[in-house]
mmCIF file with all atom_site columns, C-alpha atoms in Angstrom:
data_model
loop_
_atom_site.group_PDB
_atom_site.id
_atom_site.type_symbol
_atom_site.label_atom_id
_atom_site.label_alt_id
_atom_site.label_comp_id
_atom_site.label_asym_id
_atom_site.label_entity_id
_atom_site.label_seq_id
_atom_site.pdbx_PDB_ins_code
_atom_site.Cartn_x
_atom_site.Cartn_y
_atom_site.Cartn_z
_atom_site.occupancy
_atom_site.B_iso_or_equiv
_atom_site.pdbx_formal_charge
_atom_site.auth_seq_id
_atom_site.auth_comp_id
_atom_site.auth_asym_id
_atom_site.auth_atom_id
_atom_site.pdbx_PDB_model_num
ATOM 1  C CA . MET D 1 1  ? 0.409   5.904  -11.708 1.00 76.00 ? 1042 MET D CA 1
ATOM 2  C CA . ASN D 1 2  ? -2.549  8.193  -12.183 1.00 88.00 ? 1043 ASN D CA 1
ATOM 3  C CA . THR D 1 3  ? -4.843  5.127  -13.327 1.00 90.00 ? 1044 THR D CA 1
ATOM 4  C CA . ILE D 1 4  ? -3.604  3.379  -9.607  1.00 83.00 ? 1045 ILE D CA 1
ATOM 5  C CA . GLY D 1 5  ? -4.917  6.002  -7.954  1.00 82.00 ? 1046 GLY D CA 1
ATOM 6  C CA . ALA D 1 6  ? -7.813  7.071  -9.146  1.00 90.00 ? 1047 ALA D CA 1
ATOM 7  C CA . SER D 1 7  ? -8.637  3.670  -9.111  1.00 90.00 ? 1048 SER D CA 1
ATOM 8  C CA . ALA D 1 8  ? -8.091  3.189  -5.756  1.00 84.00 ? 1049 ALA D CA 1
ATOM 9  C CA . GLY D 1 9  ? -10.250 6.388  -5.315  1.00 87.00 ? 1050 GLY D CA 1
ATOM 10 C CA . LEU D 1 10 ? -12.999 4.572  -6.593  1.00 90.00 ? 1051 LEU D CA 1
ATOM 11 C CA . ALA D 1 11 ? -12.660 0.992  -5.056  1.00 89.00 ? 1052 ALA D CA 1
ATOM 12 C CA . ALA D 1 12 ? -11.966 2.031  -1.452  1.00 87.00 ? 1053 ALA D CA 1
ATOM 13 C CA . PRO D 1 13 ? -15.432 2.997  -0.803  1.00 89.00 ? 1054 PRO D CA 1
ATOM 14 C CA . TYR D 1 14 ? -16.877 -0.168 -1.615  1.00 92.00 ? 1055 TYR D CA 1
ATOM 15 C CA . MET D 1 15 ? -14.319 -2.113 0.216   1.00 89.00 ? 1056 MET D CA 1
ATOM 16 C CA . THR D 1 16 ? -15.178 -0.215 3.552   1.00 89.00 ? 1057 THR D CA 1
ATOM 17 C CA . GLY D 1 17 ? -18.848 -0.171 2.717   1.00 91.00 ? 1058 GLY D CA 1
ATOM 18 C CA . TRP D 1 18 ? -18.446 -4.342 2.976   1.00 93.00 ? 1059 TRP D CA 1
ATOM 19 C CA . LEU D 1 19 ? -15.879 -4.280 5.706   1.00 92.00 ? 1060 LEU D CA 1
ATOM 20 C CA . LEU D 1 20 ? -18.265 -2.390 7.872   1.00 92.00 ? 1061 LEU D CA 1
ATOM 21 C CA . ASP D 1 21 ? -21.048 -4.916 6.970   1.00 94.00 ? 1062 ASP D CA 1
ATOM 22 C CA . THR D 1 22 ? -19.098 -7.731 7.123   1.00 93.00 ? 1063 THR D CA 1
ATOM 23 C CA . THR D 1 23 ? -17.811 -7.016 10.669  1.00 93.00 ? 1064 THR D CA 1
ATOM 24 C CA . GLY D 1 24 ? -19.817 -4.676 12.147  1.00 91.00 ? 1065 GLY D CA 1
ATOM 25 C CA . THR D 1 25 ? -17.183 -2.060 12.596  1.00 91.00 ? 1066 THR D CA 1
ATOM 26 C CA . SER D 1 26 ? -15.824 1.013  10.946  1.00 88.00 ? 1067 SER D CA 1
ATOM 27 C CA . LYS D 1 27 ? -12.156 -0.082 12.686  1.00 93.00 ? 1068 LYS D CA 1
ATOM 28 C CA . ALA D 1 28 ? -11.857 -3.070 9.968   1.00 91.00 ? 1069 ALA D CA 1
ATOM 29 C CA . GLY D 1 29 ? -11.361 -0.601 7.351   1.00 88.00 ? 1070 GLY D CA 1
ATOM 30 C CA . LEU D 1 30 ? -8.904  1.908  9.131   1.00 89.00 ? 1071 LEU D CA 1
ATOM 31 C CA . TRP D 1 31 ? -6.629  -1.242 9.581   1.00 92.00 ? 1072 TRP D CA 1
ATOM 32 C CA . VAL D 1 32 ? -6.627  -2.420 5.894   1.00 89.00 ? 1073 VAL D CA 1
ATOM 33 C CA . VAL D 1 33 ? -5.561  1.366  5.715   1.00 87.00 ? 1074 VAL D CA 1
ATOM 34 C CA . GLY D 1 34 ? -2.839  1.157  7.896   1.00 91.00 ? 1075 GLY D CA 1
ATOM 35 C CA . ALA D 1 35 ? -1.665  -2.220 6.755   1.00 94.00 ? 1076 ALA D CA 1
ATOM 36 C CA . PHE D 1 36 ? -1.679  -1.183 2.431   1.00 89.00 ? 1077 PHE D CA 1
ATOM 37 C CA . MET D 1 37 ? 0.883   1.898  4.388   1.00 91.00 ? 1078 MET D CA 1
ATOM 38 C CA . ALA D 1 38 ? 2.934   -0.201 6.143   1.00 96.00 ? 1079 ALA D CA 1
ATOM 39 C CA . MET D 1 39 ? 3.287   -2.667 2.884   1.00 95.00 ? 1080 MET D CA 1
ATOM 40 C CA . ALA D 1 40 ? 4.026   0.748  1.470   1.00 92.00 ? 1081 ALA D CA 1
ATOM 41 C CA . VAL D 1 41 ? 6.951   1.835  3.582   1.00 96.00 ? 1082 VAL D CA 1
ATOM 42 C CA . GLY D 1 42 ? 8.612   -1.920 3.428   1.00 96.00 ? 1083 GLY D CA 1
ATOM 43 C CA . LEU D 1 43 ? 8.429   -1.819 -0.434  1.00 95.00 ? 1084 LEU D CA 1
ATOM 44 C CA . LEU D 1 44 ? 9.875   1.793  -0.451  1.00 94.00 ? 1085 LEU D CA 1
ATOM 45 C CA . PHE D 1 45 ? 13.126  0.334  1.848   1.00 95.00 ? 1086 PHE D CA 1
ATOM 46 C CA . VAL D 1 46 ? 13.317  -3.071 -0.521  1.00 95.00 ? 1087 VAL D CA 1
ATOM 47 C CA . VAL D 1 47 ? 13.120  -0.719 -3.579  1.00 94.00 ? 1088 VAL D CA 1
ATOM 48 C CA . ARG D 1 48 ? 15.808  1.822  -2.572  1.00 92.00 ? 1089 ARG D CA 1
ATOM 49 C CA . ALA D 1 49 ? 18.028  -0.383 -1.313  1.00 91.00 ? 1090 ALA D CA 1
ATOM 50 C CA . ARG D 1 50 ? 17.733  -2.909 -4.620  1.00 91.00 ? 1091 ARG D CA 1
ATOM 51 C CA . LEU D 1 51 ? 18.501  0.876  -6.405  1.00 90.00 ? 1092 LEU D CA 1
ATOM 52 C CA . GLY D 1 52 ? 21.568  1.751  -4.097  1.00 85.00 ? 1093 GLY D CA 1
ATOM 53 C CA . LYS D 1 53 ? 23.616  -1.436 -4.345  1.00 84.00 ? 1094 LYS D CA 1
ATOM 54 C CA . LEU D 1 54 ? 22.571  -1.203 -8.299  1.00 80.00 ? 1095 LEU D CA 1
ATOM 55 C CA . ASP D 1 55 ? 24.124  2.265  -8.553  1.00 78.00 ? 1096 ASP D CA 1
ATOM 56 C CA . ARG D 1 56 ? 27.199  1.055  -6.686  1.00 80.00 ? 1097 ARG D CA 1
ATOM 57 C CA . GLU D 1 57 ? 27.539  -1.920 -8.961  1.00 79.00 ? 1098 GLU D CA 1
ATOM 58 C CA . LEU D 1 58 ? 27.299  0.548  -11.845 1.00 76.00 ? 1099 LEU D CA 1
ATOM 59 C CA . VAL D 1 59 ? 30.612  2.755  -10.584 1.00 68.00 ? 1100 VAL D CA 1
#
C-alpha cells in the first residue's frame, strides 16, 4: 500500500507536466485526478457488495 502511494507521488508531477504540455491547460490534470477518484469510488462499491455477498454465504 505504501509503495503504491509513493509511486503515485513520484509519477503524478511528471504526468501533470506531460498533460500540461500536451493540452496547454492545467485542467486536464484535474480531470485525470477526478477520473481516478470516480474509479476508486466505483471500486469501493463493487468490493463492498462482493464482501457482503461472501459474508452472507458464510453464515
